[in-house]
Tab-separated table of C-alpha atoms in Angstrom:
chain	number	residue	atom	x	y	z
A	18	LEU	CA	-30.022	-0.552	-45.507
A	19	MET	CA	-33.591	-1.649	-44.711
A	20	ALA	CA	-32.858	-5.089	-46.140
A	21	LYS	CA	-29.752	-5.388	-44.010
A	22	THR	CA	-31.612	-4.366	-40.864
A	23	LYS	CA	-34.365	-6.864	-41.580
A	24	TYR	CA	-31.811	-9.632	-42.142
A	25	SER	CA	-29.996	-8.821	-38.871
A	26	THR	CA	-33.279	-8.911	-36.921
A	27	GLU	CA	-34.293	-12.240	-38.385
A	28	GLU	CA	-30.859	-13.758	-37.631
A	29	ALA	CA	-30.638	-12.412	-34.016
A	30	ILE	CA	-29.996	-15.153	-31.406
A	31	PRO	CA	-32.915	-15.667	-28.961
A	32	PHE	CA	-31.986	-14.706	-25.413
A	33	TRP	CA	-32.595	-18.252	-24.135
A	34	ARG	CA	-29.811	-19.432	-26.483
A	35	ASP	CA	-27.444	-16.517	-25.947
A	36	GLU	CA	-24.337	-17.741	-24.072
A	37	ARG	CA	-23.884	-14.395	-22.322
A	38	VAL	CA	-27.415	-14.517	-20.935
A	39	LEU	CA	-27.105	-18.195	-19.989
A	40	ARG	CA	-23.844	-17.517	-18.134
A	41	VAL	CA	-25.423	-14.815	-15.987
A	42	LEU	CA	-28.608	-16.849	-15.516
A	43	GLY	CA	-26.565	-19.852	-14.339
A	44	GLN	CA	-24.785	-17.770	-11.734
A	45	VAL	CA	-28.068	-16.293	-10.508
A	46	ILE	CA	-29.634	-19.762	-10.182
A	47	PHE	CA	-26.578	-21.083	-8.308
A	48	LEU	CA	-26.659	-18.097	-5.934
A	49	VAL	CA	-30.366	-18.570	-5.226
A	50	VAL	CA	-29.906	-22.291	-4.555
A	51	ALA	CA	-26.896	-21.681	-2.260
A	52	VAL	CA	-28.661	-18.938	-0.293
A	53	SER	CA	-31.799	-21.078	0.033
A	54	PHE	CA	-29.758	-24.050	1.272
A	55	PHE	CA	-27.921	-22.047	3.933
A	56	TYR	CA	-31.130	-20.303	4.955
A	57	TYR	CA	-32.724	-23.731	5.437
A	58	LEU	CA	-29.834	-24.849	7.648
A	59	TYR	CA	-29.944	-21.604	9.645
A	60	ASN	CA	-33.694	-21.728	10.093
A	61	ASN	CA	-33.505	-25.380	11.143
A	62	MET	CA	-30.822	-24.539	13.721
A	63	ILE	CA	-32.795	-21.591	15.124
A	64	THR	CA	-35.971	-23.695	15.369
A	65	ALA	CA	-34.184	-26.545	17.156
A	66	LEU	CA	-32.474	-24.215	19.632
A	67	ALA	CA	-35.707	-22.315	20.311
A	68	ALA	CA	-37.457	-25.604	21.080
A	69	GLN	CA	-34.854	-26.186	23.794
A	70	GLY	CA	-35.142	-22.633	25.088
A	71	MET	CA	-31.679	-21.672	23.808
A	72	THR	CA	-32.138	-18.762	21.433
A	73	PRO	CA	-28.708	-17.808	20.019
A	74	SER	CA	-27.216	-14.923	21.963
A	75	PHE	CA	-23.773	-13.655	22.889
A	76	GLU	CA	-24.859	-12.263	26.241
A	77	PHE	CA	-23.075	-15.203	27.921
A	78	LEU	CA	-19.786	-13.404	27.231
A	79	GLU	CA	-20.595	-11.093	30.148
A	80	ARG	CA	-21.150	-13.958	32.589
A	81	THR	CA	-18.543	-15.163	35.080
A	82	ALA	CA	-16.265	-17.777	33.531
A	83	GLY	CA	-15.479	-19.616	36.759
A	84	PHE	CA	-12.352	-21.437	35.584
A	85	ASP	CA	-8.629	-20.790	35.854
A	86	ILE	CA	-6.176	-20.356	32.973
A	87	GLY	CA	-2.614	-21.541	33.416
A	88	GLU	CA	-0.953	-18.870	31.256
A	89	SER	CA	-2.101	-15.344	30.521
A	90	PHE	CA	-0.494	-12.138	29.234
A	91	ILE	CA	-3.160	-10.019	30.867
A	92	GLU	CA	-4.420	-10.168	34.424
A	93	TYR	CA	-7.101	-12.843	34.643
A	94	VAL	CA	-8.893	-14.509	37.558
A	95	ARG	CA	-11.665	-17.075	37.536
A	96	SER	CA	-14.227	-14.430	38.478
A	97	ASP	CA	-13.687	-12.670	35.129
A	98	THR	CA	-16.085	-13.051	32.210
A	99	TYR	CA	-16.123	-15.529	29.339
A	100	GLY	CA	-15.270	-12.639	27.050
A	101	LYS	CA	-12.039	-11.945	28.899
A	102	ALA	CA	-11.201	-15.639	28.986
A	103	LEU	CA	-11.544	-15.839	25.205
A	104	LEU	CA	-9.394	-12.708	24.899
A	105	VAL	CA	-6.674	-14.521	26.839
A	106	GLY	CA	-6.950	-17.402	24.379
A	107	VAL	CA	-6.660	-15.043	21.403
A	108	LEU	CA	-3.548	-13.360	22.840
A	109	ASN	CA	-1.929	-16.725	23.616
A	110	THR	CA	-2.586	-17.904	20.053
A	111	ILE	CA	-1.223	-14.686	18.529
A	112	TYR	CA	1.857	-14.848	20.758
A	113	VAL	CA	2.857	-18.397	19.852
A	114	SER	CA	1.979	-17.847	16.175
A	115	ILE	CA	4.113	-14.717	15.719
A	116	ILE	CA	7.147	-16.233	17.444
A	117	GLY	CA	6.627	-19.514	15.582
A	118	ILE	CA	6.422	-17.765	12.189
A	119	PHE	CA	9.640	-15.870	12.855
A	120	PHE	CA	11.727	-18.875	13.914
A	121	ALA	CA	10.176	-21.208	11.323
A	122	THR	CA	11.116	-18.717	8.588
A	123	VAL	CA	14.713	-18.343	9.772
A	124	PHE	CA	15.187	-22.088	10.284
A	125	GLY	CA	13.426	-22.906	7.024
A	126	VAL	CA	15.625	-20.547	4.981
A	127	ILE	CA	18.739	-22.150	6.504
A	128	LEU	CA	17.434	-25.633	5.667
A	129	GLY	CA	16.491	-24.666	2.108
A	130	VAL	CA	19.894	-23.156	1.397
A	131	ALA	CA	21.710	-26.025	3.144
A	132	ARG	CA	19.971	-28.636	0.988
A	133	LEU	CA	21.466	-26.982	-2.101
A	134	SER	CA	24.933	-26.806	-0.530
A	135	LYS	CA	27.853	-28.303	-2.413
A	136	ASN	CA	28.955	-29.908	0.848
A	137	PHE	CA	27.691	-33.494	0.664
A	138	LEU	CA	27.210	-33.937	4.418
A	139	VAL	CA	25.331	-30.646	4.893
A	140	ALA	CA	23.081	-31.266	1.897
A	141	LYS	CA	22.339	-34.874	2.902
A	142	LEU	CA	21.564	-34.028	6.539
A	143	SER	CA	19.212	-31.250	5.445
A	144	SER	CA	17.514	-33.596	2.986
A	145	ILE	CA	17.026	-36.276	5.656
A	146	TYR	CA	15.578	-33.722	8.091
A	147	LEU	CA	13.137	-32.350	5.505
A	148	GLU	CA	11.963	-35.782	4.382
A	149	ILE	CA	11.423	-37.057	7.928
A	150	LEU	CA	9.670	-34.018	9.406
A	151	ARG	CA	7.351	-33.521	6.429
A	152	ASN	CA	6.030	-37.058	6.865
A	153	ILE	CA	5.333	-37.025	10.610
A	154	PRO	CA	1.854	-35.900	11.745
A	155	LEU	CA	2.102	-32.673	13.709
A	156	LEU	CA	-0.114	-33.944	16.544
A	157	VAL	CA	2.177	-36.947	17.069
A	158	LEU	CA	5.202	-34.658	17.023
A	159	LEU	CA	3.700	-32.285	19.600
A	160	VAL	CA	2.757	-35.093	21.992
A	161	PHE	CA	6.213	-36.647	21.674
A	162	TRP	CA	7.962	-33.302	22.143
A	163	TYR	CA	5.889	-32.597	25.258
A	164	SER	CA	5.853	-36.003	26.950
A	165	GLY	CA	9.206	-37.261	25.674
A	166	VAL	CA	11.333	-34.139	26.076
A	167	PHE	CA	10.032	-31.329	28.289
A	168	ILE	CA	8.198	-33.392	30.903
A	169	THR	CA	11.197	-35.697	31.292
A	170	LEU	CA	13.546	-32.836	32.199
A	171	PRO	CA	14.963	-32.764	35.769
A	172	ARG	CA	12.693	-31.779	38.617
A	173	VAL	CA	12.701	-28.236	39.972
A	174	LYS	CA	15.164	-28.937	42.788
A	175	GLU	CA	17.523	-30.557	40.279
A	176	ALA	CA	17.047	-27.907	37.583
A	177	ILE	CA	19.802	-27.378	35.042
A	178	THR	CA	21.341	-23.923	35.524
A	179	PHE	CA	22.547	-21.637	32.727
A	180	GLY	CA	23.803	-18.533	34.512
A	181	SER	CA	20.613	-16.934	35.864
A	182	ALA	CA	18.305	-19.240	33.868
A	183	PHE	CA	16.869	-22.577	34.986
A	184	LEU	CA	15.689	-25.540	32.919
A	185	SER	CA	13.385	-28.101	34.524
A	186	ASN	CA	10.156	-30.017	33.973
A	187	ARG	CA	8.334	-26.867	35.095
A	188	GLY	CA	9.660	-24.981	32.083
A	189	ILE	CA	12.433	-22.494	31.387
A	190	ALA	CA	12.851	-19.703	33.952
A	191	ILE	CA	14.785	-16.667	32.694
A	192	PRO	CA	15.485	-13.123	33.965
A	193	TRP	CA	12.789	-10.671	32.935
A	194	GLY	CA	12.473	-6.910	32.812
A	195	ILE	CA	10.045	-4.953	34.989
A	196	PRO	CA	9.042	-1.501	33.628
A	197	THR	CA	9.979	1.547	35.714
A	198	GLU	CA	8.633	5.111	35.739
A	199	THR	CA	10.625	6.033	32.619
A	200	TRP	CA	9.210	3.194	30.533
A	201	GLY	CA	6.650	5.477	28.876
A	202	SER	CA	9.382	7.916	27.789
A	203	TYR	CA	11.480	5.049	26.473
A	204	LEU	CA	8.586	3.855	24.328
A	205	MET	CA	8.566	7.260	22.652
A	206	ILE	CA	12.308	6.901	22.000
A	207	LEU	CA	11.707	3.482	20.442
A	208	LEU	CA	9.011	4.970	18.225
A	209	PHE	CA	11.455	7.681	17.126
A	210	ALA	CA	14.072	4.989	16.428
A	211	LEU	CA	11.568	3.082	14.294
A	212	ILE	CA	10.745	6.199	12.235
A	213	VAL	CA	14.439	6.972	11.696
A	214	SER	CA	15.086	3.348	10.678
A	215	ILE	CA	12.322	3.529	8.077
A	216	ILE	CA	13.823	6.755	6.679
A	217	VAL	CA	17.289	5.164	6.565
A	218	SER	CA	15.869	2.123	4.777
A	219	TRP	CA	14.182	4.346	2.197
A	220	ARG	CA	17.362	6.369	1.617
A	221	LEU	CA	19.532	3.248	1.256
A	222	LYS	CA	17.072	1.816	-1.245
A	223	ALA	CA	17.201	5.053	-3.273
A	224	ILE	CA	21.011	5.013	-3.204
A	225	GLY	CA	21.046	1.420	-4.407
A	226	GLU	CA	18.686	2.190	-7.289
A	227	ARG	CA	20.797	5.196	-8.310
A	228	THR	CA	24.232	3.580	-8.067
A	229	GLY	CA	23.380	-0.005	-8.885
A	230	ARG	CA	25.167	-1.188	-5.703
A	231	PRO	CA	22.489	-1.882	-3.077
A	232	PRO	CA	23.765	-1.200	0.470
A	233	LEU	CA	23.340	-3.911	3.091
A	234	ARG	CA	20.001	-2.666	4.431
A	235	ILE	CA	19.520	-5.798	6.493
A	236	LEU	CA	22.528	-4.636	8.561
A	237	TRP	CA	22.268	-0.839	8.627
A	238	VAL	CA	18.560	-0.510	9.364
A	239	PRO	CA	18.566	-2.692	12.539
A	240	LEU	CA	21.873	-1.122	13.572
A	241	THR	CA	20.327	2.353	13.335
A	242	PHE	CA	17.437	1.262	15.512
A	243	LEU	CA	19.731	-0.340	18.101
A	244	VAL	CA	22.033	2.673	18.330
A	245	ILE	CA	19.144	5.077	18.996
A	246	ALA	CA	17.601	2.628	21.471
A	247	LEU	CA	20.891	2.287	23.379
A	248	VAL	CA	21.487	6.046	23.449
A	249	GLY	CA	17.951	6.594	24.748
A	250	TRP	CA	18.492	3.958	27.426
A	251	PHE	CA	21.500	5.783	28.886
A	252	VAL	CA	20.111	9.312	28.404
A	253	LEU	CA	17.091	8.706	30.635
A	254	PRO	CA	17.600	9.555	34.344
A	255	GLN	CA	16.494	6.046	35.305
A	256	ALA	CA	16.740	2.758	33.436
A	257	PRO	CA	13.351	2.051	31.812
A	258	VAL	CA	13.526	-1.597	32.914
A	259	THR	CA	14.909	-3.319	35.993
A	260	MET	CA	15.843	-6.983	35.801
A	261	ASP	CA	13.970	-9.508	37.901
A	262	TYR	CA	15.836	-12.788	38.369
A	263	PRO	CA	14.160	-16.162	38.955
A	264	GLU	CA	14.754	-17.898	42.263
A	265	LEU	CA	13.912	-21.392	43.441
A	266	THR	CA	11.308	-21.150	46.197
A	267	GLY	CA	9.901	-24.428	47.462
A	268	LEU	CA	8.716	-26.485	44.517
A	269	ASN	CA	8.576	-23.652	41.987
A	270	PHE	CA	10.303	-20.526	40.737
A	271	THR	CA	9.533	-16.978	41.782
A	272	GLY	CA	10.587	-13.872	39.902
A	273	GLY	CA	11.731	-13.633	36.316
A	274	TYR	CA	9.563	-15.210	33.656
A	275	VAL	CA	8.798	-18.894	33.204
A	276	PHE	CA	8.058	-20.377	29.787
A	277	SER	CA	5.892	-23.379	30.591
A	278	PRO	CA	6.699	-26.825	29.145
A	279	GLU	CA	3.368	-26.689	27.285
A	280	PHE	CA	4.326	-23.446	25.564
A	281	MET	CA	7.852	-24.618	24.747
A	282	ALA	CA	6.594	-27.934	23.383
A	283	LEU	CA	4.007	-26.219	21.198
A	284	LEU	CA	6.408	-23.560	19.942
A	285	SER	CA	9.278	-25.949	19.201
A	286	GLY	CA	6.937	-28.463	17.559
A	287	LEU	CA	5.374	-25.844	15.286
A	288	VAL	CA	8.773	-24.406	14.383
A	289	ILE	CA	10.600	-27.621	13.481
A	290	TYR	CA	7.537	-28.960	11.627
A	291	THR	CA	6.736	-25.823	9.614
A	292	ALA	CA	10.423	-25.125	8.942
A	293	ALA	CA	10.604	-28.369	6.942
A	294	PHE	CA	7.938	-27.108	4.541
A	295	VAL	CA	9.466	-23.619	4.430
A	296	GLY	CA	12.814	-25.210	3.582
A	297	GLU	CA	11.329	-27.005	0.579
A	298	ILE	CA	9.659	-23.788	-0.580
A	299	VAL	CA	12.949	-21.886	-0.324
A	300	ARG	CA	14.804	-24.646	-2.176
A	301	ALA	CA	12.230	-24.626	-4.985
A	302	GLY	CA	12.390	-20.824	-5.178
A	303	ILE	CA	16.169	-20.806	-5.480
A	304	MET	CA	16.096	-23.544	-8.133
A	305	SER	CA	13.557	-21.545	-10.150
A	306	VAL	CA	16.226	-18.912	-10.845
A	307	SER	CA	18.010	-19.747	-14.077
A	308	LYS	CA	21.575	-21.026	-13.993
A	309	GLY	CA	22.635	-18.075	-16.131
A	310	GLN	CA	21.986	-15.733	-13.199
A	311	HIS	CA	24.500	-17.666	-11.081
A	312	GLU	CA	27.059	-17.561	-13.859
A	313	ALA	CA	26.536	-13.838	-14.465
A	314	ALA	CA	27.006	-13.081	-10.761
A	315	LYS	CA	30.160	-15.174	-10.700
A	316	ALA	CA	31.459	-13.356	-13.782
A	317	LEU	CA	30.954	-10.040	-11.979
A	318	GLY	CA	33.139	-11.266	-9.147
A	319	LEU	CA	30.384	-11.539	-6.528
A	320	THR	CA	30.962	-13.854	-3.602
A	321	GLY	CA	28.587	-16.694	-2.811
A	322	PHE	CA	26.798	-14.668	-0.108
A	323	GLN	CA	26.544	-11.601	-2.341
A	324	THR	CA	25.165	-13.722	-5.175
A	325	LEU	CA	22.535	-15.197	-2.875
A	326	ARG	CA	21.575	-11.827	-1.361
A	327	LEU	CA	21.702	-9.564	-4.407
A	328	VAL	CA	20.844	-11.844	-7.325
A	329	ILE	CA	19.210	-15.131	-6.337
A	330	PHE	CA	16.936	-14.287	-3.403
A	331	PRO	CA	15.362	-11.123	-4.921
A	332	GLN	CA	14.244	-13.229	-7.903
A	333	ALA	CA	13.387	-16.334	-5.873
A	334	MET	CA	11.144	-14.371	-3.485
A	335	ARG	CA	8.553	-13.961	-6.242
A	336	VAL	CA	8.202	-17.743	-6.240
A	337	ILE	CA	8.647	-18.224	-2.492
A	338	VAL	CA	6.145	-15.733	-1.043
A	339	PRO	CA	2.784	-17.195	-2.276
A	340	PRO	CA	3.318	-20.734	-0.876
A	341	LEU	CA	5.071	-19.251	2.162
A	342	THR	CA	1.839	-17.398	2.957
A	343	SER	CA	0.011	-20.722	3.074
A	344	GLN	CA	2.546	-22.087	5.558
A	345	TYR	CA	2.108	-19.053	7.810
A	346	LEU	CA	-1.650	-19.609	7.764
A	347	ASN	CA	-1.155	-23.315	8.464
A	348	LEU	CA	1.071	-22.581	11.443
A	349	THR	CA	-1.536	-20.267	12.972
A	350	LYS	CA	-4.321	-22.799	12.481
A	351	ASN	CA	-2.151	-25.731	13.595
A	352	SER	CA	-1.633	-23.969	16.921
A	353	SER	CA	-5.133	-25.208	17.797
A	354	LEU	CA	-3.529	-28.632	18.382
A	355	ALA	CA	-2.206	-27.108	21.626
A	356	VAL	CA	-5.294	-28.557	23.293
A	357	ALA	CA	-3.589	-31.980	23.149
A	358	ILE	CA	-0.722	-30.854	25.407
A	359	GLY	CA	-2.601	-28.472	27.684
A	360	TYR	CA	-1.533	-25.058	26.370
A	361	PRO	CA	-4.430	-22.572	26.847
A	362	ASP	CA	-4.829	-21.240	23.305
A	363	LEU	CA	-8.053	-19.990	21.728
A	364	PHE	CA	-9.356	-23.455	20.893
A	365	ALA	CA	-8.634	-24.887	24.348
A	366	ILE	CA	-10.233	-21.969	26.218
A	367	GLY	CA	-13.121	-21.935	23.741
A	368	GLY	CA	-13.729	-25.625	24.419
A	369	THR	CA	-13.828	-25.011	28.174
A	370	SER	CA	-16.200	-22.072	27.694
A	371	LEU	CA	-18.431	-24.216	25.481
A	372	ASN	CA	-18.635	-27.020	28.057
A	373	GLN	CA	-19.477	-24.688	30.936
A	374	SER	CA	-21.833	-22.279	29.193
A	375	GLY	CA	-23.552	-24.753	26.867
A	376	ARG	CA	-23.365	-22.174	24.048
A	377	ALA	CA	-21.908	-24.459	21.399
A	378	VAL	CA	-23.070	-22.541	18.328
A	379	GLU	CA	-21.973	-19.142	19.602
A	380	VAL	CA	-18.567	-20.289	20.892
A	381	ILE	CA	-17.726	-22.234	17.740
A	382	ALA	CA	-18.859	-19.317	15.583
A	383	LEU	CA	-16.605	-16.975	17.575
A	384	MET	CA	-13.627	-19.304	17.242
A	385	MET	CA	-14.119	-19.714	13.490
A	386	GLY	CA	-14.504	-15.966	13.068
A	387	LEU	CA	-11.338	-15.205	15.068
A	388	TYR	CA	-9.257	-17.773	13.194
A	389	LEU	CA	-10.647	-16.407	9.934
A	390	LEU	CA	-9.742	-12.859	10.972
A	391	SER	CA	-6.164	-13.850	11.821
A	392	SER	CA	-5.822	-15.637	8.470
A	393	LEU	CA	-7.169	-12.634	6.575
A	394	VAL	CA	-4.788	-10.244	8.329
A	395	THR	CA	-1.840	-12.503	7.515
A	396	SER	CA	-2.968	-12.861	3.902
A	397	VAL	CA	-3.419	-9.115	3.448
A	398	PHE	CA	0.090	-8.416	4.745
A	399	MET	CA	1.727	-11.159	2.664
A	400	ASN	CA	-0.201	-10.119	-0.470
A	401	TRP	CA	0.969	-6.546	0.048
A	402	TYR	CA	4.548	-7.765	0.363
A	403	ASN	CA	4.128	-9.963	-2.713
A	404	ASP	CA	2.939	-6.948	-4.716
A	405	LYS	CA	6.014	-5.004	-3.581
A	406	ILE	CA	8.474	-7.618	-4.852
A	407	LYS	CA	6.692	-8.996	-7.898
A	408	LEU	CA	8.223	-8.531	-11.329
A	409	VAL	CA	6.670	-5.558	-13.131
A	410	GLU	CA	6.512	-6.154	-16.858
A	411	ARG	CA	6.719	-3.134	-19.123
């Protein structure tokens, strides 16, 4: 035993040649170098700003902004602070991103399925659309959509009328609801409807797992919500919303709600551009499902729609969701191109704040942090959804 111990000690690898030690040591050295490099850049920036009497500070957010914003979902006047102006930009970016993600997903799924259609014309048209849109720069598309479509619409006095809606070069004016005194009570009814819909969805899922015949949750869950919402609407003593209709007054519209040409150009450009990439992702996801699954579904007597809903898409989603997350993040970040067509998003308002306040470092840091936060929130949600649908191996 003593001889064996002596032999093991003599043959032990020195720590400077041990791969485990070298691996950790390499990571420590890299971390020290990286931290030192960024500290040098930070210290250099602080020194340069201090020499100009501009010590980094976010106190400018409480100063008066002094500029107008064309579109805002909260009350804003030019006497408000830079902080509130940036908040308007954040809300505008979130608004166009959420709506864009929804419509790009719906349109993209239709395109992806259409490209695999057995109908030659449908498949070829979808293929042409996908190939063209994926190879056009988004900035060029946005500028064309704004200057070549929405700005060239008829003038206000010659607006195209669709019932109570108007379409002109000032945007799309539509009827809009104004909350009444019962709006607060109706919100509680909507919350109750949402809770009931979640319970119904859970019960339908349990029934499907027990019987092997999944109910059409995509139909029954929204229908449950709508029924409760409609019942609540008529039960209240006063309608929770009164309609306000747009009217042509002088050279503009009053009443209702007007979607500006800048907003419509940005939204439509983001949707038709991102939908092309979503369509390719959906097509690839569907093609990743083996042909035997199609044949098995056909042998069971399932229709084409049932096969797609019950067999193909549940398996394809495991392939679709990860790259789809990247497209959602791209759409949110691509919304910053709104500055080229005059839509007041976060980047546009941040640029104006930077020019007027002179706080370049602080404003850019805020914008990067807010875009990063939105990307992280989207990623967390999509990763959670991906974990819910991924294939669990036993």
